Amino acid sequence: MYAGRIVESGSAEEVLSRPRHPYTRGLIESVPSLHEPGQPLPQIPGATPQLVNLPTGCAFRPRCPRATAACATEPPRSGDSHFALCHHPLTEGIA
């Protein structure tokens, strides 16, 4: 969920090994156990939006490294049992 909205859904295995939404990937990549002790953790840039003042289209757009002008419109649902609401869903898994 991001800004009160489900942005990705699927089995735990699918979502954790092959995230499709950039927000999901950012969360997974910031898990401390995936990194060397003493090294800074990756962070998602920016801040979460105020729920009373959400941006148009995808709420993650201001923080998303894949955002384009299309993201200012309502994102489509990509996928069936494992889906993401994203104009530019990820296709590669977590390394």
mmCIF file of N, CA, C and O in Angstrom:
data_model
loop_
_atom_site.group_PDB
_atom_site.id
_atom_site.type_symbol
_atom_site.label_atom_id
_atom_site.label_comp_id
_atom_site.label_asym_id
_atom_site.label_seq_id
_atom_site.Cartn_x
_atom_site.Cartn_y
_atom_site.Cartn_z
ATOM 1 N N MET A 1 0.838 -1.182 0.000
ATOM 2 C CA MET A 1 0.000 0.000 0.000
ATOM 3 C C MET A 1 0.879 1.240 0.000
ATOM 4 O O MET A 1 1.930 1.264 0.630
ATOM 5 N N TYR A 2 0.414 2.235 -0.712
ATOM 6 C CA TYR A 2 1.064 3.532 -0.706
ATOM 7 C C TYR A 2 -0.028 4.588 -0.739
ATOM 8 O O TYR A 2 -0.919 4.541 -1.577
ATOM 9 N N ALA A 3 0.040 5.527 0.197
ATOM 10 C CA ALA A 3 -0.935 6.619 0.289
ATOM 11 C C ALA A 3 -2.364 6.078 0.340
ATOM 12 O O ALA A 3 -3.262 6.606 -0.306
ATOM 13 N N GLY A 4 -2.557 4.999 1.108
ATOM 14 C CA GLY A 4 -3.885 4.434 1.307
ATOM 15 C C GLY A 4 -4.423 3.607 0.157
ATOM 16 O O GLY A 4 -5.603 3.280 0.140
ATOM 17 N N ARG A 5 -3.569 3.254 -0.781
ATOM 18 C CA ARG A 5 -4.006 2.514 -1.963
ATOM 19 C C ARG A 5 -3.141 1.279 -2.192
ATOM 20 O O ARG A 5 -1.916 1.347 -2.049
ATOM 21 N N ILE A 6 -3.750 0.177 -2.542
ATOM 22 C CA ILE A 6 -2.977 -1.018 -2.873
ATOM 23 C C ILE A 6 -2.307 -0.771 -4.224
ATOM 24 O O ILE A 6 -2.981 -0.554 -5.225
ATOM 25 N N VAL A 7 -0.970 -0.774 -4.250
ATOM 26 C CA VAL A 7 -0.245 -0.538 -5.497
ATOM 27 C C VAL A 7 0.312 -1.826 -6.086
ATOM 28 O O VAL A 7 0.689 -1.858 -7.253
ATOM 29 N N GLU A 8 0.368 -2.887 -5.268
ATOM 30 C CA GLU A 8 0.824 -4.184 -5.763
ATOM 31 C C GLU A 8 0.202 -5.284 -4.928
ATOM 32 O O GLU A 8 0.056 -5.154 -3.725
ATOM 33 N N SER A 9 -0.145 -6.377 -5.597
ATOM 34 C CA SER A 9 -0.733 -7.516 -4.906
ATOM 35 C C SER A 9 -0.329 -8.793 -5.622
ATOM 36 O O SER A 9 -0.230 -8.825 -6.849
ATOM 37 N N GLY A 10 -0.098 -9.820 -4.852
ATOM 38 C CA GLY A 10 0.259 -11.128 -5.381
ATOM 39 C C GLY A 10 0.665 -12.009 -4.227
ATOM 40 O O GLY A 10 0.565 -11.611 -3.063
ATOM 41 N N SER A 11 1.147 -13.207 -4.535
ATOM 42 C CA SER A 11 1.616 -14.078 -3.460
ATOM 43 C C SER A 11 2.860 -13.452 -2.841
ATOM 44 O O SER A 11 3.575 -12.669 -3.491
ATOM 45 N N ALA A 12 3.136 -13.792 -1.600
ATOM 46 C CA ALA A 12 4.317 -13.243 -0.923
ATOM 47 C C ALA A 12 5.579 -13.558 -1.718
ATOM 48 O O ALA A 12 6.441 -12.691 -1.898
ATOM 49 N N GLU A 13 5.697 -14.765 -2.219
ATOM 50 C CA GLU A 13 6.883 -15.155 -2.988
ATOM 51 C C GLU A 13 7.043 -14.291 -4.238
ATOM 52 O O GLU A 13 8.131 -13.801 -4.533
ATOM 53 N N GLU A 14 5.953 -14.086 -4.970
ATOM 54 C CA GLU A 14 6.020 -13.281 -6.193
ATOM 55 C C GLU A 14 6.396 -11.839 -5.899
ATOM 56 O O GLU A 14 7.279 -11.270 -6.545
ATOM 57 N N VAL A 15 5.718 -11.245 -4.936
ATOM 58 C CA VAL A 15 5.938 -9.827 -4.632
ATOM 59 C C VAL A 15 7.349 -9.598 -4.091
ATOM 60 O O VAL A 15 8.017 -8.639 -4.480
ATOM 61 N N LEU A 16 7.837 -10.486 -3.231
ATOM 62 C CA LEU A 16 9.158 -10.289 -2.636
ATOM 63 C C LEU A 16 10.304 -10.610 -3.583
ATOM 64 O O LEU A 16 11.365 -9.998 -3.512
ATOM 65 N N SER A 17 10.111 -11.560 -4.493
ATOM 66 C CA SER A 17 11.202 -11.921 -5.397
ATOM 67 C C SER A 17 11.143 -11.176 -6.725
ATOM 68 O O SER A 17 12.161 -10.977 -7.377
ATOM 69 N N ARG A 18 9.948 -10.756 -7.154
ATOM 70 C CA ARG A 18 9.780 -10.054 -8.424
ATOM 71 C C ARG A 18 8.802 -8.892 -8.278
ATOM 72 O O ARG A 18 7.720 -8.898 -8.873
ATOM 73 N N PRO A 19 9.173 -7.888 -7.470
ATOM 74 C CA PRO A 19 8.257 -6.748 -7.305
ATOM 75 C C PRO A 19 8.029 -6.055 -8.643
ATOM 76 O O PRO A 19 8.936 -5.946 -9.456
ATOM 77 N N ARG A 20 6.809 -5.602 -8.860
ATOM 78 C CA ARG A 20 6.471 -4.906 -10.100
ATOM 79 C C ARG A 20 6.333 -3.401 -9.909
ATOM 80 O O ARG A 20 6.465 -2.652 -10.861
ATOM 81 N N HIS A 21 6.032 -2.974 -8.702
ATOM 82 C CA HIS A 21 5.872 -1.535 -8.456
ATOM 83 C C HIS A 21 7.179 -0.975 -7.886
ATOM 84 O O HIS A 21 7.793 -1.590 -7.020
ATOM 85 N N PRO A 22 7.623 0.191 -8.360
ATOM 86 C CA PRO A 22 8.862 0.780 -7.846
ATOM 87 C C PRO A 22 8.852 1.016 -6.333
ATOM 88 O O PRO A 22 9.898 0.907 -5.686
ATOM 89 N N TYR A 23 7.701 1.309 -5.755
ATOM 90 C CA TYR A 23 7.633 1.502 -4.298
ATOM 91 C C TYR A 23 7.942 0.194 -3.578
ATOM 92 O O TYR A 23 8.711 0.170 -2.617
ATOM 93 N N THR A 24 7.356 -0.902 -4.035
ATOM 94 C CA THR A 24 7.607 -2.207 -3.422
ATOM 95 C C THR A 24 9.095 -2.530 -3.483
ATOM 96 O O THR A 24 9.689 -2.966 -2.493
ATOM 97 N N ARG A 25 9.694 -2.323 -4.638
ATOM 98 C CA ARG A 25 11.132 -2.589 -4.786
ATOM 99 C C ARG A 25 11.943 -1.724 -3.821
ATOM 100 O O ARG A 25 12.885 -2.190 -3.185
ATOM 101 N N GLY A 26 11.595 -0.440 -3.688
ATOM 102 C CA GLY A 26 12.298 0.444 -2.762
ATOM 103 C C GLY A 26 12.216 -0.037 -1.328
ATOM 104 O O GLY A 26 13.201 0.022 -0.585
ATOM 105 N N LEU A 27 11.057 -0.536 -0.935
ATOM 106 C CA LEU A 27 10.903 -1.064 0.419
ATOM 107 C C LEU A 27 11.784 -2.293 0.635
ATOM 108 O O LEU A 27 12.479 -2.411 1.644
ATOM 109 N N ILE A 28 11.758 -3.213 -0.315
ATOM 110 C CA ILE A 28 12.542 -4.442 -0.194
ATOM 111 C C ILE A 28 14.031 -4.131 -0.160
ATOM 112 O O ILE A 28 14.783 -4.703 0.631
ATOM 113 N N GLU A 29 14.473 -3.211 -1.000
ATOM 114 C CA GLU A 29 15.896 -2.880 -1.055
ATOM 115 C C GLU A 29 16.394 -2.158 0.185
ATOM 116 O O GLU A 29 17.601 -2.064 0.400
ATOM 117 N N SER A 30 15.494 -1.667 1.026
ATOM 118 C CA SER A 30 15.913 -0.971 2.238
ATOM 119 C C SER A 30 15.899 -1.863 3.481
ATOM 120 O O SER A 30 16.151 -1.384 4.581
ATOM 121 N N VAL A 31 15.669 -3.160 3.320
ATOM 122 C CA VAL A 31 15.663 -4.097 4.449
ATOM 123 C C VAL A 31 17.094 -4.257 4.970
ATOM 124 O O VAL A 31 17.993 -4.614 4.203
ATOM 125 N N PRO A 32 17.342 -3.981 6.255
ATOM 126 C CA PRO A 32 18.703 -4.031 6.792
ATOM 127 C C PRO A 32 19.420 -5.371 6.594
ATOM 128 O O PRO A 32 20.615 -5.389 6.332
ATOM 129 N N SER A 33 18.736 -6.477 6.672
ATOM 130 C CA SER A 33 19.398 -7.778 6.571
ATOM 131 C C SER A 33 19.971 -8.050 5.185
ATOM 132 O O SER A 33 20.754 -8.973 5.008
ATOM 133 N N LEU A 34 19.637 -7.236 4.190
ATOM 134 C CA LEU A 34 20.155 -7.422 2.836
ATOM 135 C C LEU A 34 21.474 -6.680 2.610
ATOM 136 O O LEU A 34 22.063 -6.776 1.536
ATOM 137 N N HIS A 35 21.954 -5.956 3.619
ATOM 138 C CA HIS A 35 23.110 -5.079 3.425
ATOM 139 C C HIS A 35 24.208 -5.374 4.431
ATOM 140 O O HIS A 35 23.983 -5.961 5.478
ATOM 141 N N GLU A 36 25.406 -4.950 4.081
ATOM 142 C CA GLU A 36 26.566 -5.100 4.954
ATOM 143 C C GLU A 36 26.382 -4.276 6.226
ATOM 144 O O GLU A 36 25.945 -3.120 6.144
ATOM 145 N N PRO A 37 26.748 -4.831 7.387
ATOM 146 C CA PRO A 37 26.677 -4.035 8.618
ATOM 147 C C PRO A 37 27.541 -2.781 8.502
ATOM 148 O O PRO A 37 28.625 -2.798 7.922
ATOM 149 N N GLY A 38 27.035 -1.674 9.026
ATOM 150 C CA GLY A 38 27.769 -0.427 9.028
ATOM 151 C C GLY A 38 27.631 0.399 7.759
ATOM 152 O O GLY A 38 28.109 1.521 7.704
ATOM 153 N N GLN A 39 26.987 -0.151 6.735
ATOM 154 C CA GLN A 39 26.798 0.578 5.483
ATOM 155 C C GLN A 39 25.446 1.289 5.511
ATOM 156 O O GLN A 39 24.481 0.779 6.075
ATOM 157 N N PRO A 40 25.347 2.466 4.897
ATOM 158 C CA PRO A 40 24.057 3.170 4.871
ATOM 159 C C PRO A 40 23.020 2.358 4.088
ATOM 160 O O PRO A 40 23.352 1.691 3.103
ATOM 161 N N LEU A 41 21.790 2.412 4.546
ATOM 162 C CA LEU A 41 20.705 1.721 3.854
ATOM 163 C C LEU A 41 20.188 2.582 2.708
ATOM 164 O O LEU A 41 20.108 3.801 2.832
ATOM 165 N N PRO A 42 19.827 1.941 1.598
ATOM 166 C CA PRO A 42 19.182 2.704 0.519
ATOM 167 C C PRO A 42 17.870 3.291 1.030
ATOM 168 O O PRO A 42 17.187 2.685 1.856
ATOM 169 N N GLN A 43 17.536 4.467 0.547
ATOM 170 C CA GLN A 43 16.298 5.126 0.936
ATOM 171 C C GLN A 43 15.514 5.529 -0.297
ATOM 172 O O GLN A 43 16.086 5.779 -1.345
ATOM 173 N N ILE A 44 14.212 5.606 -0.135
ATOM 174 C CA ILE A 44 13.353 6.140 -1.184
ATOM 175 C C ILE A 44 13.398 7.660 -1.013
ATOM 176 O O ILE A 44 13.111 8.164 0.073
ATOM 177 N N PRO A 45 13.783 8.388 -2.050
ATOM 178 C CA PRO A 45 13.891 9.849 -1.899
ATOM 179 C C PRO A 45 12.536 10.510 -1.658
ATOM 180 O O PRO A 45 11.493 9.958 -2.004
ATOM 181 N N GLY A 46 12.570 11.690 -1.076
ATOM 182 C CA GLY A 46 11.343 12.462 -0.865
ATOM 183 C C GLY A 46 10.585 12.049 0.372
ATOM 184 O O GLY A 46 11.089 11.335 1.225
ATOM 185 N N ALA A 47 9.355 12.530 0.447
ATOM 186 C CA ALA A 47 8.489 12.263 1.599
ATOM 187 C C ALA A 47 7.122 11.793 1.121
ATOM 188 O O ALA A 47 6.714 12.096 -0.004
ATOM 189 N N THR A 48 6.433 11.061 1.978
ATOM 190 C CA THR A 48 5.097 10.603 1.618
ATOM 191 C C THR A 48 4.165 11.801 1.490
ATOM 192 O O THR A 48 4.306 12.791 2.216
ATOM 193 N N PRO A 49 3.212 11.724 0.573
ATOM 194 C CA PRO A 49 2.303 12.859 0.384
ATOM 195 C C PRO A 49 1.258 12.934 1.493
ATOM 196 O O PRO A 49 0.963 11.946 2.156
ATOM 197 N N GLN A 50 0.723 14.122 1.689
ATOM 198 C CA GLN A 50 -0.401 14.283 2.611
ATOM 199 C C GLN A 50 -1.626 13.661 1.953
ATOM 200 O O GLN A 50 -1.907 13.922 0.768
ATOM 201 N N LEU A 51 -2.357 12.860 2.685
ATOM 202 C CA LEU A 51 -3.517 12.171 2.111
ATOM 203 C C LEU A 51 -4.614 13.125 1.661
ATOM 204 O O LEU A 51 -5.405 12.790 0.790
ATOM 205 N N VAL A 52 -4.652 14.323 2.212
ATOM 206 C CA VAL A 52 -5.658 15.303 1.804
ATOM 207 C C VAL A 52 -5.212 16.113 0.588
ATOM 208 O O VAL A 52 -5.969 16.918 0.068
ATOM 209 N N ASN A 53 -3.958 15.894 0.158
ATOM 210 C CA ASN A 53 -3.421 16.646 -0.968
ATOM 211 C C ASN A 53 -2.579 15.731 -1.867
ATOM 212 O O ASN A 53 -1.418 16.019 -2.136
ATOM 213 N N LEU A 54 -3.179 14.639 -2.324
ATOM 214 C CA LEU A 54 -2.459 13.685 -3.161
ATOM 215 C C LEU A 54 -2.230 14.250 -4.560
ATOM 216 O O LEU A 54 -3.085 14.964 -5.092
ATOM 217 N N PRO A 55 -1.089 13.909 -5.171
ATOM 218 C CA PRO A 55 -0.883 14.342 -6.551
ATOM 219 C C PRO A 55 -1.851 13.601 -7.476
ATOM 220 O O PRO A 55 -2.371 12.546 -7.126
ATOM 221 N N THR A 56 -2.079 14.158 -8.654
ATOM 222 C CA THR A 56 -2.941 13.476 -9.613
ATOM 223 C C THR A 56 -2.224 12.229 -10.129
ATOM 224 O O THR A 56 -1.003 12.150 -10.117
ATOM 225 N N GLY A 57 -3.001 11.266 -10.575
ATOM 226 C CA GLY A 57 -2.420 10.039 -11.118
ATOM 227 C C GLY A 57 -1.834 9.179 -10.014
ATOM 228 O O GLY A 57 -2.439 8.967 -8.977
ATOM 229 N N CYS A 58 -0.620 8.715 -10.234
ATOM 230 C CA CYS A 58 0.055 7.849 -9.264
ATOM 231 C C CYS A 58 0.583 8.691 -8.106
ATOM 232 O O CYS A 58 1.357 9.629 -8.309
ATOM 233 N N ALA A 59 0.191 8.349 -6.877
ATOM 234 C CA ALA A 59 0.622 9.105 -5.702
ATOM 235 C C ALA A 59 2.126 8.977 -5.459
ATOM 236 O O ALA A 59 2.729 9.844 -4.828
ATOM 237 N N PHE A 60 2.757 7.929 -5.969
ATOM 238 C CA PHE A 60 4.188 7.723 -5.787
ATOM 239 C C PHE A 60 5.017 8.521 -6.806
ATOM 240 O O PHE A 60 6.232 8.636 -6.684
ATOM 241 N N ARG A 61 4.364 9.089 -7.795
ATOM 242 C CA ARG A 61 5.031 9.788 -8.902
ATOM 243 C C ARG A 61 6.122 10.769 -8.469
ATOM 244 O O ARG A 61 7.223 10.747 -9.030
ATOM 245 N N PRO A 62 5.910 11.645 -7.477
ATOM 246 C CA PRO A 62 6.967 12.607 -7.116
ATOM 247 C C PRO A 62 8.241 11.947 -6.579
ATOM 248 O O PRO A 62 9.304 12.549 -6.594
ATOM 249 N N ARG A 63 8.148 10.707 -6.125
ATOM 250 C CA ARG A 63 9.296 10.009 -5.538
ATOM 251 C C ARG A 63 9.845 8.907 -6.440
ATOM 252 O O ARG A 63 10.849 8.280 -6.112
ATOM 253 N N CYS A 64 9.215 8.665 -7.542
ATOM 254 C CA CYS A 64 9.520 7.503 -8.376
ATOM 255 C C CYS A 64 10.625 7.782 -9.400
ATOM 256 O O CYS A 64 10.529 8.736 -10.178
ATOM 257 N N PRO A 65 11.640 6.920 -9.444
ATOM 258 C CA PRO A 65 12.709 7.114 -10.427
ATOM 259 C C PRO A 65 12.272 6.791 -11.860
ATOM 260 O O PRO A 65 12.948 7.164 -12.811
ATOM 261 N N ARG A 66 11.134 6.138 -12.030
ATOM 262 C CA ARG A 66 10.650 5.758 -13.361
ATOM 263 C C ARG A 66 9.534 6.671 -13.864
ATOM 264 O O ARG A 66 8.986 6.450 -14.935
ATOM 265 N N ALA A 67 9.192 7.698 -13.112
ATOM 266 C CA ALA A 67 8.045 8.554 -13.444
ATOM 267 C C ALA A 67 8.237 9.303 -14.757
ATOM 268 O O ALA A 67 9.324 9.771 -15.072
ATOM 269 N N THR A 68 7.138 9.385 -15.500
ATOM 270 C CA THR A 68 7.082 10.167 -16.736
ATOM 271 C C THR A 68 5.791 10.988 -16.691
ATOM 272 O O THR A 68 5.001 10.876 -15.747
ATOM 273 N N ALA A 69 5.542 11.749 -17.729
ATOM 274 C CA ALA A 69 4.317 12.549 -17.803
ATOM 275 C C ALA A 69 3.077 11.667 -17.725
ATOM 276 O O ALA A 69 2.046 12.078 -17.179
ATOM 277 N N ALA A 70 3.152 10.439 -18.232
ATOM 278 C CA ALA A 70 2.004 9.525 -18.187
ATOM 279 C C ALA A 70 1.565 9.240 -16.754
ATOM 280 O O ALA A 70 0.389 8.972 -16.498
ATOM 281 N N CYS A 71 2.482 9.324 -15.819
ATOM 282 C CA CYS A 71 2.186 8.997 -14.427
ATOM 283 C C CYS A 71 1.267 10.019 -13.756
ATOM 284 O O CYS A 71 0.783 9.789 -12.652
ATOM 285 N N ALA A 72 1.013 11.142 -14.412
ATOM 286 C CA ALA A 72 0.071 12.136 -13.886
ATOM 287 C C ALA A 72 -1.366 11.705 -14.149
ATOM 288 O O ALA A 72 -2.295 12.357 -13.681
ATOM 289 N N THR A 73 -1.553 10.616 -14.884
ATOM 290 C CA THR A 73 -2.886 10.059 -15.117
ATOM 291 C C THR A 73 -3.037 8.785 -14.296
ATOM 292 O O THR A 73 -2.053 8.217 -13.813
ATOM 293 N N GLU A 74 -4.258 8.342 -14.134
ATOM 294 C CA GLU A 74 -4.542 7.142 -13.343
ATOM 295 C C GLU A 74 -3.750 5.947 -13.874
ATOM 296 O O GLU A 74 -3.804 5.649 -15.059
ATOM 297 N N PRO A 75 -2.968 5.266 -13.009
ATOM 298 C CA PRO A 75 -2.163 4.151 -13.498
ATOM 299 C C PRO A 75 -3.024 2.929 -13.833
ATOM 300 O O PRO A 75 -4.013 2.655 -13.159
ATOM 301 N N PRO A 76 -2.620 2.182 -14.872
ATOM 302 C CA PRO A 76 -3.345 0.972 -15.220
ATOM 303 C C PRO A 76 -2.932 -0.182 -14.306
ATOM 304 O O PRO A 76 -1.879 -0.146 -13.675
ATOM 305 N N ARG A 77 -3.754 -1.190 -14.270
ATOM 306 C CA ARG A 77 -3.430 -2.413 -13.535
ATOM 307 C C ARG A 77 -2.700 -3.342 -14.502
ATOM 308 O O ARG A 77 -3.234 -3.706 -15.545
ATOM 309 N N SER A 78 -1.462 -3.704 -14.163
ATOM 310 C CA SER A 78 -0.697 -4.611 -15.012
ATOM 311 C C SER A 78 -0.557 -5.949 -14.314
ATOM 312 O O SER A 78 -0.118 -6.022 -13.182
ATOM 313 N N GLY A 79 -0.984 -7.011 -14.992
ATOM 314 C CA GLY A 79 -0.900 -8.350 -14.430
ATOM 315 C C GLY A 79 -2.240 -8.841 -13.934
ATOM 316 O O GLY A 79 -3.202 -8.080 -13.830
ATOM 317 N N ASP A 80 -2.305 -10.130 -13.630
ATOM 318 C CA ASP A 80 -3.540 -10.745 -13.160
ATOM 319 C C ASP A 80 -3.446 -11.114 -11.682
ATOM 320 O O ASP A 80 -3.790 -10.315 -10.838
ATOM 321 N N SER A 81 -2.933 -12.306 -11.365
ATOM 322 C CA SER A 81 -2.853 -12.709 -9.963
ATOM 323 C C SER A 81 -1.754 -11.948 -9.218
ATOM 324 O O SER A 81 -1.807 -11.793 -8.013
ATOM 325 N N HIS A 82 -0.752 -11.487 -9.938
ATOM 326 C CA HIS A 82 0.293 -10.615 -9.373
ATOM 327 C C HIS A 82 0.236 -9.330 -10.183
ATOM 328 O O HIS A 82 0.641 -9.292 -11.333
ATOM 329 N N PHE A 83 -0.305 -8.273 -9.581
ATOM 330 C CA PHE A 83 -0.490 -7.046 -10.338
ATOM 331 C C PHE A 83 0.125 -5.849 -9.633
ATOM 332 O O PHE A 83 0.386 -5.875 -8.435
ATOM 333 N N ALA A 84 0.353 -4.813 -10.412
ATOM 334 C CA ALA A 84 0.800 -3.523 -9.900
ATOM 335 C C ALA A 84 0.003 -2.439 -10.598
ATOM 336 O O ALA A 84 -0.374 -2.586 -11.754
ATOM 337 N N LEU A 85 -0.284 -1.371 -9.876
ATOM 338 C CA LEU A 85 -0.895 -0.187 -10.484
ATOM 339 C C LEU A 85 0.249 0.729 -10.869
ATOM 340 O O LEU A 85 0.778 1.460 -10.031
ATOM 341 N N CYS A 86 0.667 0.655 -12.130
ATOM 342 C CA CYS A 86 1.843 1.398 -12.550
ATOM 343 C C CYS A 86 1.884 1.514 -14.071
ATOM 344 O O CYS A 86 1.597 0.547 -14.775
ATOM 345 N N HIS A 87 2.248 2.710 -14.548
ATOM 346 C CA HIS A 87 2.452 2.910 -15.980
ATOM 347 C C HIS A 87 3.732 2.236 -16.467
ATOM 348 O O HIS A 87 3.852 1.896 -17.641
ATOM 349 N N HIS A 88 4.694 2.075 -15.573
ATOM 350 C CA HIS A 88 6.005 1.528 -15.931
ATOM 351 C C HIS A 88 6.394 0.412 -14.964
ATOM 352 O O HIS A 88 7.378 0.543 -14.214
ATOM 353 N N PRO A 89 5.643 -0.697 -14.943
ATOM 354 C CA PRO A 89 5.951 -1.763 -13.982
ATOM 355 C C PRO A 89 7.327 -2.372 -14.234
ATOM 356 O O PRO A 89 7.828 -2.396 -15.351
ATOM 357 N N LEU A 90 7.938 -2.822 -13.162
ATOM 358 C CA LEU A 90 9.242 -3.466 -13.236
ATOM 359 C C LEU A 90 9.091 -4.867 -13.810
ATOM 360 O O LEU A 90 8.058 -5.519 -13.625
ATOM 361 N N THR A 91 10.111 -5.332 -14.492
ATOM 362 C CA THR A 91 10.073 -6.677 -15.069
ATOM 363 C C THR A 91 11.157 -7.576 -14.521
ATOM 364 O O THR A 91 11.061 -8.789 -14.635
ATOM 365 N N GLU A 92 12.213 -7.003 -13.923
ATOM 366 C CA GLU A 92 13.298 -7.803 -13.396
ATOM 367 C C GLU A 92 13.100 -8.074 -11.915
ATOM 368 O O GLU A 92 12.443 -7.306 -11.222
ATOM 369 N N GLY A 93 13.663 -9.172 -11.423
ATOM 370 C CA GLY A 93 13.530 -9.524 -10.019
ATOM 371 C C GLY A 93 14.591 -8.864 -9.149
ATOM 372 O O GLY A 93 15.437 -8.111 -9.637
ATOM 373 N N ILE A 94 14.536 -9.144 -7.878
ATOM 374 C CA ILE A 94 15.529 -8.646 -6.921
ATOM 375 C C ILE A 94 16.788 -9.478 -7.082
ATOM 376 O O ILE A 94 16.742 -10.695 -7.100
ATOM 377 N N ALA A 95 17.921 -8.823 -7.167
ATOM 378 C CA ALA A 95 19.195 -9.524 -7.339
ATOM 379 C C ALA A 95 19.685 -10.074 -6.015
ATOM 380 O O ALA A 95 19.420 -9.604 -4.981
#
